[in-house]
mmCIF file of C-alpha atoms in Angstrom:
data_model
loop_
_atom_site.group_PDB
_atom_site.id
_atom_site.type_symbol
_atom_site.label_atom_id
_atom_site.label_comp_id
_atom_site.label_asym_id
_atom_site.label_seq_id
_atom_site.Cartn_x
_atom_site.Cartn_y
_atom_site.Cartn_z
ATOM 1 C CA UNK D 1 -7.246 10.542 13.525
ATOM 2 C CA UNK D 2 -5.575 7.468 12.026
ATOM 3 C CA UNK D 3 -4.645 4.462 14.348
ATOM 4 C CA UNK D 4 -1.025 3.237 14.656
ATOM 5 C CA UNK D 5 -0.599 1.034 11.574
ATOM 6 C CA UNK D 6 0.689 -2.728 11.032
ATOM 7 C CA UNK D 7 1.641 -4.747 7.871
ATOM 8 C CA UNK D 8 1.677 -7.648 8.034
ATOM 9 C CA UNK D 9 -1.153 -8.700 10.054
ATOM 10 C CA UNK D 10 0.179 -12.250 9.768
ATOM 11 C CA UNK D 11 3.080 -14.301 8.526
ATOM 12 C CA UNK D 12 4.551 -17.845 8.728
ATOM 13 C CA UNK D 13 7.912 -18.723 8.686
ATOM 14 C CA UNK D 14 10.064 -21.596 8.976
ATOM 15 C CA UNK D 15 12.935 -21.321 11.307
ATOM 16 C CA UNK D 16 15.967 -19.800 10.355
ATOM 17 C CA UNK D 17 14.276 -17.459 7.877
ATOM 18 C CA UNK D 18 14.049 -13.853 8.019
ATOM 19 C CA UNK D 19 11.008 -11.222 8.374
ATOM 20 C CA UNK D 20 10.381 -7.841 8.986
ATOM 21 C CA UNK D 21 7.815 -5.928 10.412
ATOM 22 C CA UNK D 22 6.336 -2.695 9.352
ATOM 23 C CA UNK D 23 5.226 0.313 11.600
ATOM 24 C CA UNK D 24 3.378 3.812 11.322
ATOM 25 C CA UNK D 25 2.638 5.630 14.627
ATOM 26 C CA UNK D 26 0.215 7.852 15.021
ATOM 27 C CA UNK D 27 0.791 10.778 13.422
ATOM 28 C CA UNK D 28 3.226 13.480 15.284
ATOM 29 C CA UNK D 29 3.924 10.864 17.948
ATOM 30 C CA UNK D 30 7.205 11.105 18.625
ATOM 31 C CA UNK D 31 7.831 7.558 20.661
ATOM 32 C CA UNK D 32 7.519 4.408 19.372
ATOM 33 C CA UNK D 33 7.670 0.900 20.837
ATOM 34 C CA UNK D 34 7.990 -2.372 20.175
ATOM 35 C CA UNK D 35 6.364 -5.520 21.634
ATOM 36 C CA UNK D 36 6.767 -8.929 21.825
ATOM 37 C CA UNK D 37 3.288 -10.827 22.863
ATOM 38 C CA UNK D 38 3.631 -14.541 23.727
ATOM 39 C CA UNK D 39 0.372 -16.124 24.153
ATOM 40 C CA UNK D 40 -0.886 -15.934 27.301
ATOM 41 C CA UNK D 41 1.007 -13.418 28.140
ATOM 42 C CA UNK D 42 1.751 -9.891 28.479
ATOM 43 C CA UNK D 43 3.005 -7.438 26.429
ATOM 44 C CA UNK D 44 6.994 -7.338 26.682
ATOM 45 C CA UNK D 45 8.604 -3.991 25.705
ATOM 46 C CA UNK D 46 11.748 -4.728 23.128
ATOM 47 C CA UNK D 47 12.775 -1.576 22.661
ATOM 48 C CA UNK D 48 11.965 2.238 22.767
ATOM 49 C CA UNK D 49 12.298 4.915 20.018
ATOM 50 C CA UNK D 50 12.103 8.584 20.628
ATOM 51 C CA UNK D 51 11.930 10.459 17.330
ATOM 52 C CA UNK D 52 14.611 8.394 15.400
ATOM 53 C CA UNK D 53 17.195 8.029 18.564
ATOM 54 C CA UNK D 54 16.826 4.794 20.734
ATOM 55 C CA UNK D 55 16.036 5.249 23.521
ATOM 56 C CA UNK D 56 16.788 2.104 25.431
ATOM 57 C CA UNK D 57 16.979 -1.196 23.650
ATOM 58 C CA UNK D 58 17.981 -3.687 26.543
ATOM 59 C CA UNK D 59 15.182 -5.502 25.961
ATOM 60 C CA UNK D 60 15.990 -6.237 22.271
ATOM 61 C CA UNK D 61 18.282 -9.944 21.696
ATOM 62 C CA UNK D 62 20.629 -8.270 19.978
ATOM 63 C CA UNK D 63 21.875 -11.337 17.948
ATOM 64 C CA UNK D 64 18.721 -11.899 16.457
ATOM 65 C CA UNK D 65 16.595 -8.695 16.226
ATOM 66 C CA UNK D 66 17.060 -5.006 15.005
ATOM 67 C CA UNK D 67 14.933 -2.539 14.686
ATOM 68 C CA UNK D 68 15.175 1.362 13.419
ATOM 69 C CA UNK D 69 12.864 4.320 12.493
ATOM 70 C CA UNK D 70 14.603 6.364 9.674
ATOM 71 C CA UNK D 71 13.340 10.080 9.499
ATOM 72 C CA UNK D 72 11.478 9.762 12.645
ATOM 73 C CA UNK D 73 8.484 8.215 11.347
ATOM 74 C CA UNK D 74 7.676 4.095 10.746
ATOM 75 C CA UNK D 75 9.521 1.941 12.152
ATOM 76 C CA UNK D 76 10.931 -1.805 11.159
ATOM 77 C CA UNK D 77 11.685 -4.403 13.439
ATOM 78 C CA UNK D 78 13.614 -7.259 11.601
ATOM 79 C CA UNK D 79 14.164 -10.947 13.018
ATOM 80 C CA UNK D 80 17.293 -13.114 11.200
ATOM 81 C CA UNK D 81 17.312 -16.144 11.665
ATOM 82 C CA UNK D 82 14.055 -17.410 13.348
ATOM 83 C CA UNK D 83 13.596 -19.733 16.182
ATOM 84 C CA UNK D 84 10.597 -21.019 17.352
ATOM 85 C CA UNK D 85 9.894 -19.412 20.422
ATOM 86 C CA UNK D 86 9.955 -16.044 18.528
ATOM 87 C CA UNK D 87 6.164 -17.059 17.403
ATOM 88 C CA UNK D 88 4.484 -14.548 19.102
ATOM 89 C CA UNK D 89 2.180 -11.290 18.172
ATOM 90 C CA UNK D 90 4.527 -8.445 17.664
ATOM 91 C CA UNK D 91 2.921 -5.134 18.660
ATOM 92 C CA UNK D 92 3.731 -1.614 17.989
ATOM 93 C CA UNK D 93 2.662 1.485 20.070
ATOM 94 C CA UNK D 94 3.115 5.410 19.740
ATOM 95 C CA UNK D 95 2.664 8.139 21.763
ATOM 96 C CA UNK D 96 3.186 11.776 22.036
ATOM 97 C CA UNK D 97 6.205 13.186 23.181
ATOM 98 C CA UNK D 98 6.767 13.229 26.939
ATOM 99 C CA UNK D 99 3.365 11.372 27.927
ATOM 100 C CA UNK D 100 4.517 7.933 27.765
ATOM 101 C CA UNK D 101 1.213 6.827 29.832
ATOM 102 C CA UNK D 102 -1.025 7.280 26.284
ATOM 103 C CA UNK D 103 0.284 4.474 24.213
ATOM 104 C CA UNK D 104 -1.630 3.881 21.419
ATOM 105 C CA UNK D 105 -1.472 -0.102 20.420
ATOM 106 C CA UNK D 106 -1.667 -1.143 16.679
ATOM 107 C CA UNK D 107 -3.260 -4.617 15.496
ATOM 108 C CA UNK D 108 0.295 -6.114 16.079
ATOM 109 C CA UNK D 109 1.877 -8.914 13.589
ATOM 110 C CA UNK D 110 0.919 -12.103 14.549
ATOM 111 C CA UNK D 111 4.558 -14.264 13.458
ATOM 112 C CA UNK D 112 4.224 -18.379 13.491
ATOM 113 C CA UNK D 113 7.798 -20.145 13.210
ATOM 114 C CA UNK D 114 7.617 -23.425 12.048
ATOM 115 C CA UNK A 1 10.315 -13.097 40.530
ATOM 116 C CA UNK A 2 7.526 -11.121 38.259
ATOM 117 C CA UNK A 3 7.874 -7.347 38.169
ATOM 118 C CA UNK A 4 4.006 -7.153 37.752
ATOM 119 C CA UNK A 5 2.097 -10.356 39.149
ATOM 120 C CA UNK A 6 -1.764 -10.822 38.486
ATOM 121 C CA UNK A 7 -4.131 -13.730 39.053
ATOM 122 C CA UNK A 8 -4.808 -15.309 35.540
ATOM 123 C CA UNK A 9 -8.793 -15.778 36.923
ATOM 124 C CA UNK A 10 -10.993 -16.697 34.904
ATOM 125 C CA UNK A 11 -12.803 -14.145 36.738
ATOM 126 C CA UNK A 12 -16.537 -14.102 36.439
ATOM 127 C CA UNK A 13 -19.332 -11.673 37.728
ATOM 128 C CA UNK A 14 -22.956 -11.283 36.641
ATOM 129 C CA UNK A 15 -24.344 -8.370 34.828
ATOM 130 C CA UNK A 16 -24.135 -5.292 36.963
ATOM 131 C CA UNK A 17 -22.031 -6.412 39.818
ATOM 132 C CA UNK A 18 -18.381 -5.083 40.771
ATOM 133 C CA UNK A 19 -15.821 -6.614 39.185
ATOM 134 C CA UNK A 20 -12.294 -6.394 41.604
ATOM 135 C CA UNK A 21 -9.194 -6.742 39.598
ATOM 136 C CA UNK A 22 -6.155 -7.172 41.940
ATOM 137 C CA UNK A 23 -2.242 -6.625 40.550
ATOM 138 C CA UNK A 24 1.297 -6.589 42.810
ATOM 139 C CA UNK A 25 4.177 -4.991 41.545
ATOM 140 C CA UNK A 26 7.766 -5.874 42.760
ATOM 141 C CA UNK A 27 10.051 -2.560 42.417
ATOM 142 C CA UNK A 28 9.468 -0.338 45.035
ATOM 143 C CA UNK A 29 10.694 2.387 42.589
ATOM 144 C CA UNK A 30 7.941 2.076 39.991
ATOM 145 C CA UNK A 31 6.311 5.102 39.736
ATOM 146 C CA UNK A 32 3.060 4.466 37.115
ATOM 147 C CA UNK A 33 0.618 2.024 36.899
ATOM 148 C CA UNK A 34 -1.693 1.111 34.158
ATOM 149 C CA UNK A 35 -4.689 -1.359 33.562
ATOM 150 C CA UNK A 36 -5.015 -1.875 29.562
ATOM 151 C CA UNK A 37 -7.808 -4.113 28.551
ATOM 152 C CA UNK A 38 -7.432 -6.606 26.202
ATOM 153 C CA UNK A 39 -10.124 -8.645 23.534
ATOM 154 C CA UNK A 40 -9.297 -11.427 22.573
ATOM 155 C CA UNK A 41 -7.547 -11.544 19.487
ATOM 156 C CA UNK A 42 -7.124 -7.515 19.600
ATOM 157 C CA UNK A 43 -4.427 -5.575 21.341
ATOM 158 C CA UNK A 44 -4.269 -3.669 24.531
ATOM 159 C CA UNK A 45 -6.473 -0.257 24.986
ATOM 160 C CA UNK A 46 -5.162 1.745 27.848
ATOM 161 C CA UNK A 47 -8.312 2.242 30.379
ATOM 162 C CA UNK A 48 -6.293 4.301 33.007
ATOM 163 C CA UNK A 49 -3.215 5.126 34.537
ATOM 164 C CA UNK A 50 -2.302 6.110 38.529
ATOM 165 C CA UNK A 51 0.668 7.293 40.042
ATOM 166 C CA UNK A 52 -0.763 8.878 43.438
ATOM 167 C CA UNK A 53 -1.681 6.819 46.370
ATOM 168 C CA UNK A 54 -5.577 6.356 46.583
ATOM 169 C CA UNK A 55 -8.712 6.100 44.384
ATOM 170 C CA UNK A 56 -8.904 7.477 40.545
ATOM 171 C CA UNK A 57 -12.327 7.043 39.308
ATOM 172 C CA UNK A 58 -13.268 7.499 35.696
ATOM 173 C CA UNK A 59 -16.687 6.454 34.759
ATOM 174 C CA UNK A 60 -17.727 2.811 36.152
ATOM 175 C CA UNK A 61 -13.653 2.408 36.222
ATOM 176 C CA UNK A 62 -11.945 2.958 39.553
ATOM 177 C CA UNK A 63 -7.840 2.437 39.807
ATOM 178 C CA UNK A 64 -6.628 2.383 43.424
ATOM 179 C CA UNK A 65 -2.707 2.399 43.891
ATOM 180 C CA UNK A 66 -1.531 1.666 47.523
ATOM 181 C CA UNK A 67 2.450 2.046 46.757
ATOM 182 C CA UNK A 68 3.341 0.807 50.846
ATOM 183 C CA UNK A 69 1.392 -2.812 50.249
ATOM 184 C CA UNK A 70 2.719 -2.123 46.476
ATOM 185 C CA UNK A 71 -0.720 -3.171 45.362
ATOM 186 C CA UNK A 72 -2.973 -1.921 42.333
ATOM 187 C CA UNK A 73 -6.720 -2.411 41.655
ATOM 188 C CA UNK A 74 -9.088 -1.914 39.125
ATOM 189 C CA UNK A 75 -12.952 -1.815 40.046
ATOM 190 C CA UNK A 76 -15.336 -1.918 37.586
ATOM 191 C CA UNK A 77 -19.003 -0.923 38.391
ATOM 192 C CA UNK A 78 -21.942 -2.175 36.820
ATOM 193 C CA UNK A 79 -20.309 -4.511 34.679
ATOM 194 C CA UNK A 80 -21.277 -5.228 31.603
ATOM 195 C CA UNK A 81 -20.774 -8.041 29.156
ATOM 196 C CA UNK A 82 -18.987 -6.118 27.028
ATOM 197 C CA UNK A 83 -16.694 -5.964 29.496
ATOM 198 C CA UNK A 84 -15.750 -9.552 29.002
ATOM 199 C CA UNK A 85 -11.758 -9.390 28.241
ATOM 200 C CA UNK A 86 -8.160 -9.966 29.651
ATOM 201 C CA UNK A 87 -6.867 -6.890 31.957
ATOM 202 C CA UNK A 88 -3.420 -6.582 32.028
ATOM 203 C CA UNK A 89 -1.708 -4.640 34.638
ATOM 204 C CA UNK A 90 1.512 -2.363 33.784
ATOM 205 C CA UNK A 91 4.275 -0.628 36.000
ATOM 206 C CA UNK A 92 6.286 1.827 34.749
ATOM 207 C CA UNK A 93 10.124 2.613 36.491
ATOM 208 C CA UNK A 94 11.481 5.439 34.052
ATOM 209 C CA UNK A 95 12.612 4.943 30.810
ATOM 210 C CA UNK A 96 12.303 1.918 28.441
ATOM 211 C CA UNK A 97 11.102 0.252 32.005
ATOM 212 C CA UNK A 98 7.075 -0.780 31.459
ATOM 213 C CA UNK A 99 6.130 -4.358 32.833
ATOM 214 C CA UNK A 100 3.428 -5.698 32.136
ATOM 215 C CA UNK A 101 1.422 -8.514 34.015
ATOM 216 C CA UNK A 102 0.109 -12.012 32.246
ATOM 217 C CA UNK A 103 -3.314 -10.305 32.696
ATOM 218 C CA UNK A 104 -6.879 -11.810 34.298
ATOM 219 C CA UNK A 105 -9.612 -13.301 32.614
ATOM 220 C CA UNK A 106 -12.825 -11.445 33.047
ATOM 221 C CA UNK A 107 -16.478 -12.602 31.943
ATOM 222 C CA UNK A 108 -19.725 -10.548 33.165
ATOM 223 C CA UNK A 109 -22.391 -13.360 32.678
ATOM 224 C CA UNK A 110 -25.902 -11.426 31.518
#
């Protein structure tokens, strides 16, 4: 079975720019999330998809970020403009409908603002 | 104040010893729990989840979830040095709720 899938596994920026990321859950996963990992830190959940519907996005700084997941499938997460603290390894996970405790991690993104 | 709190370590054991890996939690209303592990450079594999009070063993891996002390451990038996990564602790409320802790430090010296 195919891992979650990532592209790009690394970019640089310089602030203000834009960039999207690219994500393909597992196949027939129904959730997907989005992380945001800040070195030497934790994993911060940005926001929640279940099927193509968000499920809770509170997480997500709204002025700066959007993400969506046309048809169900991969997802985009999209950051415009840049700051520097957004440098950070952005991780998606999947898992199967209703059993939220099997997330499946991809290789994550890892962004550098300069 | 941290929903999930964990010491940062570094913790180290030598080969074969028990590694204890200790995590609070702040909302009484968290229902899950889940130690990930974490290689450097890699991201997180889930090693197991709790939700009961008590011991879940799987393997050399033991979770223990004590919701009144709102405490959550991860024993690791016979450790190896593969076993040499960051373990992150996660709660889980409902939801889009999952906190995750900064994560400790763990090297098994051979």
């Amino acid at each position: 079975e195919a891992g979650v899938a990532q592209s790009p596994r690394y970019k640089i920026i310089e602030k203000r720019q834009s960039v999207a990321f690219w994500c393909n859950p597992i196949s027939g996963h129904a959730t997907l999330y989005w992380y945001q990992q800040i070195l030497g830190q934790g994993p911060k959940l940005l926001i929640q998809f279940q099927n193509n519907g968000v499920v809770d996005d509170s997480q997500l700084p709204k002025d700066r970020f959007s993400a969506e997941r046309l048809k169900g499938v991969d997802s985009t997460l999209k950051i415009q403009p840049a700051k520097l603290e957004d440098s950070a390894v952005y991780l998606c996970a999947s898992s199967p409908q209703g059993r939220y405790y099997e997330q499946y991690f991809g290789p994550g993104t890892r962004l550098t603002v300069t | 104040q941290k929903e999930v709190e964990q010491n940062s370590g570094p913790l180290s054991v030598p080969e074969g010893a028990i590694a204890s890996l200790n995590c609070t939690y702040s909302d009484r209303g968290s229902q899950s729990f889940f130690w990930y592990r974490q290689y450097s450079g890699k991201s997180p594999e889930l090693i197991m989840f709790i939700y009961s009070n008590g011991d879940k063993e799987d393997g050399r891996f033991t979770a223990q979830l004590n919701k009144a002390s709102q405490y959550v451990s991860l024993l690791i038996r016979d450790s190896q040095p593969s076993d040499s990564a960051t373990y992150l602790c996660a709660s889980h409320r409902g939801g889009n709720q999952f906190y995750f802790g900064t994560g400790t430090s763990l090297t098994v010296i051979p």
